[in-house]
Every structure is written in structure tokens, then in C-alpha cells.
Amino acid sequence: MAKKGNRVQVILECTEHKASGKPGTSRYITTKNKKNTPDRMEIKKFNPILKKMTVHKEIK
């Protein structure tokens, strides 16, 4: 059998959205190499509900 790769799919969720009190949430799906980045990802992405760039963290 073939060995599974190091690349896994992760979900990034906005950290500032919950504090704003607006309904809904901003989530992005991306992939990461778990061998190179074993820690949780933290990337600035655009939040269409807040209409600005916000920090998105990896969730499980």
C-alpha cells in the first residue's frame, strides 16, 4: 500500500468575528504540510462580513 502524504487539509476561522457581534463566520479551507509546519497556522485573510483583513487561525 502507498504511504499517506504529509499534506493535510485545514480550516482557518476568523478570530475577530466573534467579538464583533455580527452573525455568521468567516472560514477558509487550505492545505498545509504537517512536516514543515507542525504548529497551528495563523494567516491574515479577508473577512467579507467585516470587510477587512483579519487574522484567521487553524481550528480542529
Short mmCIF file of C-alpha atoms in Angstrom, two decimals:
data_model
loop_
_atom_site.label_atom_id
_atom_site.label_comp_id
_atom_site.label_asym_id
_atom_site.label_seq_id
_atom_site.Cartn_x
_atom_site.Cartn_y
_atom_site.Cartn_z
CA MET A 1 0.00 0.00 0.00
CA ALA A 2 1.05 3.55 -0.67
CA LYS A 3 2.12 5.72 2.25
CA LYS A 4 -0.06 8.72 3.09
CA GLY A 5 1.42 12.11 2.29
CA ASN A 6 2.34 14.92 4.68
CA ARG A 7 -0.15 17.37 3.16
CA VAL A 8 -3.40 17.74 5.14
CA GLN A 9 -6.48 19.91 4.69
CA VAL A 10 -7.08 22.52 7.43
CA ILE A 11 -9.84 25.02 8.22
CA LEU A 12 -8.96 28.63 9.06
CA GLU A 13 -11.50 30.61 11.12
CA CYS A 14 -11.58 34.36 11.82
CA THR A 15 -10.61 35.32 15.38
CA GLU A 16 -12.08 38.85 15.38
CA HIS A 17 -15.54 37.91 14.11
CA LYS A 18 -16.92 36.55 17.42
CA ALA A 19 -16.05 39.78 19.25
CA SER A 20 -17.83 41.93 16.63
CA GLY A 21 -21.27 40.51 17.47
CA LYS A 22 -22.29 40.10 13.81
CA PRO A 23 -23.98 36.83 12.74
CA GLY A 24 -22.12 34.24 10.67
CA THR A 25 -18.44 33.39 10.50
CA SER A 26 -15.56 33.62 8.03
CA ARG A 27 -13.81 30.34 7.24
CA TYR A 28 -11.26 29.30 4.62
CA ILE A 29 -10.10 25.80 3.67
CA THR A 30 -6.47 25.30 2.69
CA THR A 31 -3.74 22.67 2.83
CA LYS A 32 -0.52 22.57 4.80
CA ASN A 33 2.50 20.32 5.05
CA LYS A 34 2.38 18.97 8.61
CA LYS A 35 6.07 18.06 8.48
CA ASN A 36 7.19 21.66 7.75
CA THR A 37 4.53 23.42 9.88
CA PRO A 38 3.57 21.20 12.84
CA ASP A 39 2.10 24.17 14.77
CA ARG A 40 -1.30 25.68 14.06
CA MET A 41 -1.38 28.13 11.16
CA GLU A 42 -2.21 31.81 11.61
CA ILE A 43 -2.73 33.85 8.42
CA LYS A 44 -4.21 37.25 7.60
CA LYS A 45 -7.14 36.76 5.21
CA PHE A 46 -10.05 38.94 4.04
CA ASN A 47 -13.26 38.70 6.07
CA PRO A 48 -16.17 39.59 3.73
CA ILE A 49 -18.62 40.19 6.61
CA LEU A 50 -16.36 42.69 8.42
CA LYS A 51 -14.99 43.92 5.05
CA LYS A 52 -11.37 44.00 6.23
CA MET A 53 -8.25 41.86 6.62
CA THR A 54 -8.33 39.84 9.85
CA VAL A 55 -6.27 37.08 11.48
CA HIS A 56 -7.55 33.57 10.74
CA LYS A 57 -6.36 30.67 12.92
CA GLU A 58 -6.43 26.95 12.24
CA ILE A 59 -9.22 25.06 14.00
CA LYS A 60 -9.57 21.32 14.55
#
